[in-house]
mmCIF file of C-alpha atoms in Angstrom:
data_model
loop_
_atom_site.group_PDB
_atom_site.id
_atom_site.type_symbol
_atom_site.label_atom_id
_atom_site.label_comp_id
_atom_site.label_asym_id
_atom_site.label_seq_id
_atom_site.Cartn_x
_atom_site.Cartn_y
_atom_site.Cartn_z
ATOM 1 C CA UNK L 1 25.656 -78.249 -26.314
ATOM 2 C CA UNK L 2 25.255 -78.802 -22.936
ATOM 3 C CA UNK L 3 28.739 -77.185 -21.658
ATOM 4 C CA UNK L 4 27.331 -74.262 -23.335
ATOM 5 C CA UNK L 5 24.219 -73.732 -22.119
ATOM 6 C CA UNK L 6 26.410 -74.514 -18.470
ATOM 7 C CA UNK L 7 28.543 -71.277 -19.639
ATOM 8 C CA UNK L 8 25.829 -68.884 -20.798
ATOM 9 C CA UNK L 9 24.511 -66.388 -18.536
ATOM 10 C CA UNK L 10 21.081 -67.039 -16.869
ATOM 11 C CA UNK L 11 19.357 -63.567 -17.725
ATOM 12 C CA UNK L 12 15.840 -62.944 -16.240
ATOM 13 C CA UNK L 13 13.664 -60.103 -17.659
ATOM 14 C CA UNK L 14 10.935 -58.033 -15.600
ATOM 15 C CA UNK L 15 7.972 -56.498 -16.747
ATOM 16 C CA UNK L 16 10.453 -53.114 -17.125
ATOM 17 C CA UNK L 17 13.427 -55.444 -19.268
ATOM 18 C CA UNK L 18 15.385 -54.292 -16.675
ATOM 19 C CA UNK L 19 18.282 -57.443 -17.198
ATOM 20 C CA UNK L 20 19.815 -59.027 -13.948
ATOM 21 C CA UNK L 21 21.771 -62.016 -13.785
ATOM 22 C CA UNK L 22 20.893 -64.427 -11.235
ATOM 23 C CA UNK L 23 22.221 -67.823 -10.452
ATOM 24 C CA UNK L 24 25.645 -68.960 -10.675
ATOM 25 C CA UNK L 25 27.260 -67.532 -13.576
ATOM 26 C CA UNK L 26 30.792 -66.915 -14.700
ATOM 27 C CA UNK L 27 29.571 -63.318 -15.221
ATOM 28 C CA UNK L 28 29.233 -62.832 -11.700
ATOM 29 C CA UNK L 29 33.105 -62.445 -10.855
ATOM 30 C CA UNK L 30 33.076 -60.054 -13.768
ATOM 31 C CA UNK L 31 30.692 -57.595 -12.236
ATOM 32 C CA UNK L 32 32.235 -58.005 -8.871
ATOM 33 C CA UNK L 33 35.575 -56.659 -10.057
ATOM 34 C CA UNK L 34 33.564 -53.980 -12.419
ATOM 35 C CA UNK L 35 31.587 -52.616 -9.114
ATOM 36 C CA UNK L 36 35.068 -52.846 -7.326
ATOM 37 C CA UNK L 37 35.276 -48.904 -7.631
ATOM 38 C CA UNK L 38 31.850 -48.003 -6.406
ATOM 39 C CA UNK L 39 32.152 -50.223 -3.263
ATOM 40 C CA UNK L 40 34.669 -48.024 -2.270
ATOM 41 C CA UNK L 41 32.707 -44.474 -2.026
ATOM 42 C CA UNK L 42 31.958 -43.976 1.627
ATOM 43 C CA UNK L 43 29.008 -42.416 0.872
ATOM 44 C CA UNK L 44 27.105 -43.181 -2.480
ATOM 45 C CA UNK L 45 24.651 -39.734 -3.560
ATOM 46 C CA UNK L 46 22.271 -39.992 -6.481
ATOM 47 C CA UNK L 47 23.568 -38.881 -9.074
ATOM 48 C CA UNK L 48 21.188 -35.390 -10.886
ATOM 49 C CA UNK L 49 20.494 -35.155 -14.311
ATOM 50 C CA UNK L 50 19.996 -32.144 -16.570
ATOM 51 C CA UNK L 51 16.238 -33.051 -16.109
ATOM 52 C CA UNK L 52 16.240 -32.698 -12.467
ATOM 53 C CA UNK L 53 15.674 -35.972 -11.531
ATOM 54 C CA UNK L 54 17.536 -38.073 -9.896
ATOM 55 C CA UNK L 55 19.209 -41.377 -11.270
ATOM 56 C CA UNK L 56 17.206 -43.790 -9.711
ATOM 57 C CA UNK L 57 14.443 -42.445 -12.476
ATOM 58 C CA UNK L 58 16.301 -42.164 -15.466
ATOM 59 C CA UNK L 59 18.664 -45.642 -15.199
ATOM 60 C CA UNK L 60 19.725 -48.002 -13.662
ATOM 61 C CA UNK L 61 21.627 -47.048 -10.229
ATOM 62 C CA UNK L 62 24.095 -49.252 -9.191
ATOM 63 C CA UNK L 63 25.753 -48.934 -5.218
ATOM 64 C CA UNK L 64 28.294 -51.044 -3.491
ATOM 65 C CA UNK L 65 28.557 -51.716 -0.042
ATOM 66 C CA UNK L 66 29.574 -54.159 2.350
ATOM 67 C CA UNK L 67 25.802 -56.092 1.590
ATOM 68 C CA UNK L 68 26.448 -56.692 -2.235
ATOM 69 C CA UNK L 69 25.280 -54.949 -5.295
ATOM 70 C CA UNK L 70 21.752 -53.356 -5.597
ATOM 71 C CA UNK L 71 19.876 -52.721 -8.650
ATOM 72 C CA UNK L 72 16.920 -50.201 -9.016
ATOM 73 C CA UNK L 73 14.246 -49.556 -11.212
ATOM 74 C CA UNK L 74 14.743 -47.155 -13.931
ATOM 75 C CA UNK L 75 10.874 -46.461 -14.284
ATOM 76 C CA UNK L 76 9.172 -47.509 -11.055
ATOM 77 C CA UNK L 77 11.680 -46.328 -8.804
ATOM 78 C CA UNK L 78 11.372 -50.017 -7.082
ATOM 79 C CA UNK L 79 14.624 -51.501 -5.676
ATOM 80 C CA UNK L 80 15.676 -55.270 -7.132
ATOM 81 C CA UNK L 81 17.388 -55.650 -3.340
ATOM 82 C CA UNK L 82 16.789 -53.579 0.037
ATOM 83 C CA UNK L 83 17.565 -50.122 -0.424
ATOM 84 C CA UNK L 84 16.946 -47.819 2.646
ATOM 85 C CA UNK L 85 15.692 -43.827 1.498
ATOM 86 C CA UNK L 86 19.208 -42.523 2.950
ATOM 87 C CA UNK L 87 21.326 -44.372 0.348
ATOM 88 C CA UNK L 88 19.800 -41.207 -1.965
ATOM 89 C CA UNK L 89 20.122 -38.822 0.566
ATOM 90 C CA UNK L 90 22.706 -35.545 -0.133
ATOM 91 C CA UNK L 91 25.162 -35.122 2.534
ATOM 92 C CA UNK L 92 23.964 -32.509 5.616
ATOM 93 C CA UNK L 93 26.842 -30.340 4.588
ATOM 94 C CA UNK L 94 25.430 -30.056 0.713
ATOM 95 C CA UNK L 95 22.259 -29.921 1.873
ATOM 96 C CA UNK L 96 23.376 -26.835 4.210
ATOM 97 C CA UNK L 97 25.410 -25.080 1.352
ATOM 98 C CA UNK L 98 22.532 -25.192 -0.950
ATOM 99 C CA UNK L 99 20.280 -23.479 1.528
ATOM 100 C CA UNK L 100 22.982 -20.849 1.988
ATOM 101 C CA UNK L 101 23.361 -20.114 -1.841
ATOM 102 C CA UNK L 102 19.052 -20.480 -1.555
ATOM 103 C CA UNK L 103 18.987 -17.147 1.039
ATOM 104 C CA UNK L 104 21.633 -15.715 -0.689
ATOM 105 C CA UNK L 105 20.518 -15.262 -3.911
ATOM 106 C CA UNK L 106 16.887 -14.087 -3.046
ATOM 107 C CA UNK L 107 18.925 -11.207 -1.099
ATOM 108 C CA UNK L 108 20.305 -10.441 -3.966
ATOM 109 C CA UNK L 109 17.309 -10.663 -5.932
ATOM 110 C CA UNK L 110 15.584 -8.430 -3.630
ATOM 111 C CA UNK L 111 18.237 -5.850 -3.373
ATOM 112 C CA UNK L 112 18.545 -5.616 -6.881
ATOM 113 C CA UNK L 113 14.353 -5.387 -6.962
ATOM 114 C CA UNK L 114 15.062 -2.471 -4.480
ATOM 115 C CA UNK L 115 17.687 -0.516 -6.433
ATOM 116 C CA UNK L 116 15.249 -1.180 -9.837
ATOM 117 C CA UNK L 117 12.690 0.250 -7.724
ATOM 118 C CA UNK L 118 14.893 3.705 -6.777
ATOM 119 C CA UNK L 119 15.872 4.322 -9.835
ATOM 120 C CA UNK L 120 13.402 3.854 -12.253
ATOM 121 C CA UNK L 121 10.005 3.761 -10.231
ATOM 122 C CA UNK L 122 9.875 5.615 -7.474
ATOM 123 C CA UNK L 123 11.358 9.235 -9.117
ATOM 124 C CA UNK L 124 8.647 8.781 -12.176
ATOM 125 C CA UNK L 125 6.042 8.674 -9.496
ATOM 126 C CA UNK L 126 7.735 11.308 -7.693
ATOM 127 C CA UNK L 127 7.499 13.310 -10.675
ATOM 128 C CA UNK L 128 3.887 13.054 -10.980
ATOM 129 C CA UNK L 129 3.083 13.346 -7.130
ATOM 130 C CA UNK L 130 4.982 17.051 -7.801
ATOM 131 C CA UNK L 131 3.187 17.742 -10.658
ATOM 132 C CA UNK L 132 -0.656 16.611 -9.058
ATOM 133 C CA UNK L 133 0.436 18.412 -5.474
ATOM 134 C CA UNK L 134 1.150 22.052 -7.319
ATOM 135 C CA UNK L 135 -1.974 21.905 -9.708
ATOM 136 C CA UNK L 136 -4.611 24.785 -9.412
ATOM 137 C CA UNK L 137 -8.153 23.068 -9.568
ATOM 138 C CA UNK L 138 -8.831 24.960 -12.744
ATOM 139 C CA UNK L 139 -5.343 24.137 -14.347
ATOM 140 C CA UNK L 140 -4.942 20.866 -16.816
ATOM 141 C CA UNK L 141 -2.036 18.957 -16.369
ATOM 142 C CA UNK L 142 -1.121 15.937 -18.488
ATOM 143 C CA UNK L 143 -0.616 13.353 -16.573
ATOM 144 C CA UNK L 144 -0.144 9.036 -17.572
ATOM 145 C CA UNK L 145 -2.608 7.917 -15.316
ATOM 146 C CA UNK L 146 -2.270 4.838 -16.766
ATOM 147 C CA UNK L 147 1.396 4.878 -16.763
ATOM 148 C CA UNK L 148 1.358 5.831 -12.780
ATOM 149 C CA UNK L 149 -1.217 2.948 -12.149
ATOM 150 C CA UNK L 150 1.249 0.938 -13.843
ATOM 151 C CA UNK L 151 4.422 1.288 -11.503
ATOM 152 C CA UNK L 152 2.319 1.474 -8.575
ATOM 153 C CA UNK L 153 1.135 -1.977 -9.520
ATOM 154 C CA UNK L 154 4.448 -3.432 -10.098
ATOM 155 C CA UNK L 155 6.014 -1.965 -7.042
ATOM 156 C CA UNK L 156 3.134 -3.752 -4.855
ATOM 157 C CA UNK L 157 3.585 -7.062 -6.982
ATOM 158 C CA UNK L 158 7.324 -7.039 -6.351
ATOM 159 C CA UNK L 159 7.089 -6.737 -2.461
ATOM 160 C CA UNK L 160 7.787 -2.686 -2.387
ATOM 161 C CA UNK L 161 4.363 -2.078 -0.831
ATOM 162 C CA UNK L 162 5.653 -0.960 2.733
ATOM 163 C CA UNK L 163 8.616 1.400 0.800
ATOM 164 C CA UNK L 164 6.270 2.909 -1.369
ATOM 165 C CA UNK L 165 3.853 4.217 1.040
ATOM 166 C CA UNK L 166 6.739 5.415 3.156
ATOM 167 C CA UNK L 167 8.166 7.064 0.312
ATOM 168 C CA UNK L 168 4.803 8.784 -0.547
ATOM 169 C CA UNK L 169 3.809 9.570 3.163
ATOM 170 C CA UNK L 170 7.278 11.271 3.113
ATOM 171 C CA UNK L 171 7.203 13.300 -0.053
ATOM 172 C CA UNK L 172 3.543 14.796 1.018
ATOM 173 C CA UNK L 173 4.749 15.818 4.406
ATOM 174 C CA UNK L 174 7.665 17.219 2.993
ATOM 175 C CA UNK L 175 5.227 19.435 0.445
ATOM 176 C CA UNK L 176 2.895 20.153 3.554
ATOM 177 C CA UNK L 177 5.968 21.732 5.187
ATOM 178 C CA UNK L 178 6.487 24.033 2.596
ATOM 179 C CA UNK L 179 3.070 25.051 2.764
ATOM 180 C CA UNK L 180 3.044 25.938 5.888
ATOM 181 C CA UNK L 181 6.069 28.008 5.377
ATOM 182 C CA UNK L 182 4.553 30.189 3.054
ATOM 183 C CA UNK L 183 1.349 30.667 4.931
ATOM 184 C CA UNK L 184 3.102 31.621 7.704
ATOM 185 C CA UNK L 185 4.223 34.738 6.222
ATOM 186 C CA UNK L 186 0.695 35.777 4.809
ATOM 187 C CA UNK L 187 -0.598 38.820 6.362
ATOM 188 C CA UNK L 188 -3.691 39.033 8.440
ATOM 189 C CA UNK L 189 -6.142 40.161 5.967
ATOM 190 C CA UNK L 190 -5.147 37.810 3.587
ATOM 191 C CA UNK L 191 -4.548 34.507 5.725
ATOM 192 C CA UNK L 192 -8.027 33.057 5.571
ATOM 193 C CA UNK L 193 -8.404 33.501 1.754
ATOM 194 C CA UNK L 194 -4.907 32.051 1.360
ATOM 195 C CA UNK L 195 -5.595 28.900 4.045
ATOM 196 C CA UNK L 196 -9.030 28.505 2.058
ATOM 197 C CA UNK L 197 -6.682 28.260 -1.447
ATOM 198 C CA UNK L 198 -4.253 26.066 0.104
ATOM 199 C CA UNK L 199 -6.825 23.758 1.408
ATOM 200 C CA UNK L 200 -8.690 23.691 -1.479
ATOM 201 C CA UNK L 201 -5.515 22.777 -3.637
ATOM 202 C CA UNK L 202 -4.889 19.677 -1.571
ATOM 203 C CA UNK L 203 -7.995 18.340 -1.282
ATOM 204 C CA UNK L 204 -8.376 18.739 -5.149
ATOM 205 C CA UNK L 205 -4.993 16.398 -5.612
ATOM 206 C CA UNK L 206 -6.336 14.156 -3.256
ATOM 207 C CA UNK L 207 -8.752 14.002 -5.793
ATOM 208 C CA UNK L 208 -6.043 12.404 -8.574
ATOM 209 C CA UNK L 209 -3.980 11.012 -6.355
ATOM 210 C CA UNK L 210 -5.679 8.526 -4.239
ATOM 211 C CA UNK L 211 -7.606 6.777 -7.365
ATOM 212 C CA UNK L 212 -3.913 6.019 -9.075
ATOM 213 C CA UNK L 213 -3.078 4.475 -5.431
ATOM 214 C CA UNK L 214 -5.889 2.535 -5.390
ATOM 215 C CA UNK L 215 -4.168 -0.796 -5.356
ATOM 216 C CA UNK L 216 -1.418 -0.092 -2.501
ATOM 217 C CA UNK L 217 -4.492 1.686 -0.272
ATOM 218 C CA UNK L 218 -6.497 -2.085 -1.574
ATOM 219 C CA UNK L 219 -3.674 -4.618 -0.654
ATOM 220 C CA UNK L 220 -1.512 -2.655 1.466
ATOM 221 C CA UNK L 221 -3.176 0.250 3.640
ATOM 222 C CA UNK L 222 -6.578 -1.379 3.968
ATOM 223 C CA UNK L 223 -5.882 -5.356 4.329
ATOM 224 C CA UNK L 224 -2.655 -5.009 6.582
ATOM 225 C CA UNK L 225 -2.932 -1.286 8.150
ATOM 226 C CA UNK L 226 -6.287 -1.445 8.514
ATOM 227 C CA UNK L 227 -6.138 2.490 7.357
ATOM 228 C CA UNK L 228 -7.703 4.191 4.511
ATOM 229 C CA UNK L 229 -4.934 6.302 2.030
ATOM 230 C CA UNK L 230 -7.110 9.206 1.873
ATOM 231 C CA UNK L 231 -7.626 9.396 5.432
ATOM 232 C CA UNK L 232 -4.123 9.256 6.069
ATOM 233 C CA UNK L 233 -3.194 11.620 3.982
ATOM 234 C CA UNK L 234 -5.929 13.976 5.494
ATOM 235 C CA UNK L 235 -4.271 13.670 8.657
ATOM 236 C CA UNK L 236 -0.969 14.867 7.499
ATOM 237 C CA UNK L 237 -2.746 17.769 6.719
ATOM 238 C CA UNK L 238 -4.411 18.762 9.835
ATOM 239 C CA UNK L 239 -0.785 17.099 11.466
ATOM 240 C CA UNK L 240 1.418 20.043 9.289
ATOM 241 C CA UNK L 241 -0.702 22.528 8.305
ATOM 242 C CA UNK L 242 -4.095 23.564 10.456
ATOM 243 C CA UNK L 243 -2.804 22.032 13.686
ATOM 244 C CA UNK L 244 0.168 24.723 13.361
ATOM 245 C CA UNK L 245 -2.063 27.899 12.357
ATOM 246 C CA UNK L 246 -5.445 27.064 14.294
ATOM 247 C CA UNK L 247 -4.677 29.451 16.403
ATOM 248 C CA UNK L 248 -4.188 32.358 14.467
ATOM 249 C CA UNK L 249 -7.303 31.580 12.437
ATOM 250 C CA UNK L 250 -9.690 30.905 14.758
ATOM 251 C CA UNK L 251 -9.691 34.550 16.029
ATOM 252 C CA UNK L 252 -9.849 35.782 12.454
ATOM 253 C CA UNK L 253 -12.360 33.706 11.524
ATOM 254 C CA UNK L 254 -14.861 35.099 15.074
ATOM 255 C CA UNK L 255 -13.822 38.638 13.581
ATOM 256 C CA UNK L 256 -14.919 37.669 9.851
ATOM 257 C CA UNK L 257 -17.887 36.236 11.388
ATOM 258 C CA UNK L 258 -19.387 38.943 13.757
ATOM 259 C CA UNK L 259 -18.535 41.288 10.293
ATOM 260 C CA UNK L 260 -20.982 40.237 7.434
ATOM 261 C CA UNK L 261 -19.057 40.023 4.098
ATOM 262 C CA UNK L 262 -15.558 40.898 5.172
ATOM 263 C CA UNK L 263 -14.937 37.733 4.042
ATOM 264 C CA UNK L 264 -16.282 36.025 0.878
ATOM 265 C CA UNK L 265 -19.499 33.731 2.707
ATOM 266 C CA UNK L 266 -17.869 30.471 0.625
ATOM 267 C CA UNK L 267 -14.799 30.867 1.467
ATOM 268 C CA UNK L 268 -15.850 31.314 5.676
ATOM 269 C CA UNK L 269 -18.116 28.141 4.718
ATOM 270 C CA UNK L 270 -15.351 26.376 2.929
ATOM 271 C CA UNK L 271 -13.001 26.777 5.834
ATOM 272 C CA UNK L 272 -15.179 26.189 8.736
ATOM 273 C CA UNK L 273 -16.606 22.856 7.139
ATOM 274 C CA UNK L 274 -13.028 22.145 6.495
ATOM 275 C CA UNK L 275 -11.573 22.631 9.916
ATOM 276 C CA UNK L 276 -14.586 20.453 11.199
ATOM 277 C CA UNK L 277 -13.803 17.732 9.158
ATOM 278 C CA UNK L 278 -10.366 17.643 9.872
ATOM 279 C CA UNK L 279 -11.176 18.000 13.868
ATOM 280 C CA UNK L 280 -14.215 18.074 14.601
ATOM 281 C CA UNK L 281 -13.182 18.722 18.578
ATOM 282 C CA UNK L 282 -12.006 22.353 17.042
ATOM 283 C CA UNK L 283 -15.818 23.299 16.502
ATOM 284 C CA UNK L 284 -15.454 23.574 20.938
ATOM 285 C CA UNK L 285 -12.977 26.664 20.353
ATOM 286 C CA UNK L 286 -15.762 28.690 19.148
ATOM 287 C CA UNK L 287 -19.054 26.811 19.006
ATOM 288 C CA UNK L 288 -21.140 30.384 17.857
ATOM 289 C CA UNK L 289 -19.408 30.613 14.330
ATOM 290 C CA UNK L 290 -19.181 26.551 13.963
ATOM 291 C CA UNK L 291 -23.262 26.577 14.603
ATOM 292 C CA UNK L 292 -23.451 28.828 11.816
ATOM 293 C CA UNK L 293 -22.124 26.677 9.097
ATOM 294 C CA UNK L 294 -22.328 23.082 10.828
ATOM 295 C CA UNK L 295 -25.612 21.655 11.743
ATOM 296 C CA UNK L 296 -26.019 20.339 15.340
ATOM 297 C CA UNK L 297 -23.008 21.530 17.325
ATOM 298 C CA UNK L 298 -25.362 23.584 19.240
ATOM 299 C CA UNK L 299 -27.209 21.358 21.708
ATOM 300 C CA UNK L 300 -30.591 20.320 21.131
ATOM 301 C CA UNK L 301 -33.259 23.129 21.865
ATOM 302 C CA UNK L 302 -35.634 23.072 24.823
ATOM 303 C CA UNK L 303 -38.967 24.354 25.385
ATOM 304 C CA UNK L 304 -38.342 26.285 28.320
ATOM 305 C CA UNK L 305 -35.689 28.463 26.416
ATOM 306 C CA UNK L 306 -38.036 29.434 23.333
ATOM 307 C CA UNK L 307 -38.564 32.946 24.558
ATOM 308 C CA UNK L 308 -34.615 33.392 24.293
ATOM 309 C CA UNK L 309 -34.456 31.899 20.855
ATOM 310 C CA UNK L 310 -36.972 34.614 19.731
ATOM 311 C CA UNK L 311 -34.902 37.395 22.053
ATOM 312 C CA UNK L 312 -31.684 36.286 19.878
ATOM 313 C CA UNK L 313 -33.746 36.502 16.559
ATOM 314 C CA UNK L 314 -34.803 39.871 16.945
ATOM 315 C CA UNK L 315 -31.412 41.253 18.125
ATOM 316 C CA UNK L 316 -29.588 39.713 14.885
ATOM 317 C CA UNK L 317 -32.500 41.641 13.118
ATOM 318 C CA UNK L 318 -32.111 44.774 14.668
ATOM 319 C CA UNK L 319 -28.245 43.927 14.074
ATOM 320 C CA UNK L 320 -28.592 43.522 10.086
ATOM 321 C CA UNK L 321 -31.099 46.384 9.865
ATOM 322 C CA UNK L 322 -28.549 48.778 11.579
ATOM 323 C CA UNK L 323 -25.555 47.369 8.989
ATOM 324 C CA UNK L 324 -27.524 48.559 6.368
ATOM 325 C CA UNK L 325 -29.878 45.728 5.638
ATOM 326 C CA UNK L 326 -33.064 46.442 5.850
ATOM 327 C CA UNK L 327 -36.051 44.843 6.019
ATOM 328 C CA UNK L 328 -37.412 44.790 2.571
ATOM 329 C CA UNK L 329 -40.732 46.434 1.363
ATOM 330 C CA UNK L 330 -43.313 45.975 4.188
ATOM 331 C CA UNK L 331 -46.182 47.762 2.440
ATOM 332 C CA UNK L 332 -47.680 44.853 0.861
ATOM 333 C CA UNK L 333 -47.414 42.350 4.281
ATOM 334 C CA UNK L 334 -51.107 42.014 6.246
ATOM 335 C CA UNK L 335 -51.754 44.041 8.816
ATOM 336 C CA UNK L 336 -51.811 42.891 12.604
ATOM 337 C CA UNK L 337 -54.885 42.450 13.863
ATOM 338 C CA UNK L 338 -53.909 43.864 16.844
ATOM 339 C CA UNK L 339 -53.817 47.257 14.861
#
């Protein structure tokens, strides 16, 4: 009895039943010649498991090396013997390669987010950008609003906000061009009625286009370019179109002006107030028909000049009554005391 409890195997249990022998034991030599393998890897790793942990959490993790065997805890992650943190530690040039496959693969996510995003995105939006750029204010188009809103939102979610407002920054200049093409060859008598549609055209698309962009101009224009979309897109306006034909309408419009009703009165308001709001520094080029539809570009009157305020009334008078606008009935008016 006793020779056999000399021969069994003295077997402590922890809290975890994690099962170590201890002592001296004929089981000892045994594991000595089964760890014989191990203690000859240069360099143990942890071995992964399909869960993504490492060994030392799912079992026991045995390593050899020139200090003995060492035993760790399959729950606690607690070492039976000394274990330093580099014993688990992947090699530099695994660590290395896996950061190279890391960068590679989000470049290839990305590129492939990029050609998703030139074939199937941008040229719906495209679409629609044609279709709300070439619109008459009276005309109805059908247009997904919803659907537009919905590809604008996915392009800024996947990263594509700097591309997509290059892209549409691009495609309005381009139209803007065009415009200015055709209103180049508009005759004389017919360019301020034709700047006035073209104007008014644009501004209405504005009108649909900017609320669809609303999250790029949000997220994109506002928080990082510290710009506003409509704005912007104002700018390319004045940039390509009235920048390149102020000059020729400025003197038309002084001619218009000094000739009542050659020209529709809203349409000389609608591009006066239009010019001004695009530059105001153009209301300097003629300040006499900018006065007329623009409050306060005149300077400030002074008491001194009142007698030539009432001088300029009552040669515009004289003006009108001469063009065939007179005065009204004056029978009825009280007579001047003077009289």
């Amino acid at each position: 009895m006793e020779a056999m409890e000399e021969d069994s195997l003295d077997v402590k249990d922890d809290h975890n039943h994690n099962y170590c022998a201890s002592g001296s034991s004929k089981v000892r030599p045994y594991l000595s010649s089964q760890l014989s393998d191990v203690t000859t890897v240069p360099q143990p790793v942890c071995a992964t498991v399909p869960g993504g942990e490492s060994g030392s959490r799912q079992g026991k993790l045995w390593s050899g090396g020139t200090g003995g065997s060492k035993l760790m805890d399959s729950d606690t992650g607690s070492e039976s013997s000394e274990v330093s943190e580099t014993d688990c530690a992947a090699p530099p040039a695994a660590t290395g390669g896996k950061f190279s496959l890391d960068s590679t693969s989000k470049f290839l996510l990305n590129a492939m987010a990029v050609e998703d995003y030139r074939k199937n995105h941008w040229p719906n939006l495209e679409k629609a950008i044609d279709r709300l750029l070439i619109q008459n204010p009276t005309d109805h188009i059908s247009v997904s609003y919803a659907q537009i809103y919905s590809y604008i939102y996915k392009c800024v979610c996947q990263q594509h906000s700097e591309l997509l407002y290059r892209d549409l920054s691009s495609k309005i200049t381009s139209h803007l061009q065009e415009v200015s093409t055709h209103l180049q060859a508009s005759p004389p008598e017919n360019f301020i009625e034709n700047f006035n549609i073209v104007l008014t055209q644009y501004t209405a698309s504005l009108q649909c286009i900017v609320p669809v962009f609303m999250y790029l101009n949000k997220f994109y224009i506002e928080s990082k370019l510290n710009r506003d979309l409509r704005e912007d897109l104002m700018k390319l306006f004045a940039d390509e179109v009235a920048e390149k034909h102020v000059n020729t309408l400025m003197p038309l419009l002084i001619k218009a002006h000094s000739m009542p009703f050659q020209v529709q009165p809203s349409t000389m308001a609608s591009v006066v107030k239009g010019l001004y709001s695009l530059r105001p520094e153009w209301a300097q080029l003629a300040p006499a028909l900018f006065s007329g539809f623009i409050p306060q570009i005149n300077p400030p009157a002074v008491e001194s000049l009142l007698s030539d305020y009432a001088a300029h009334d009552q040669k515009l008078q004289m003006e009108l009554s001469m063009n065939g606008f007179p005065r009204g009935d004056q029978s009825r008016k009280r007579a001047s005391e003077d009289s």
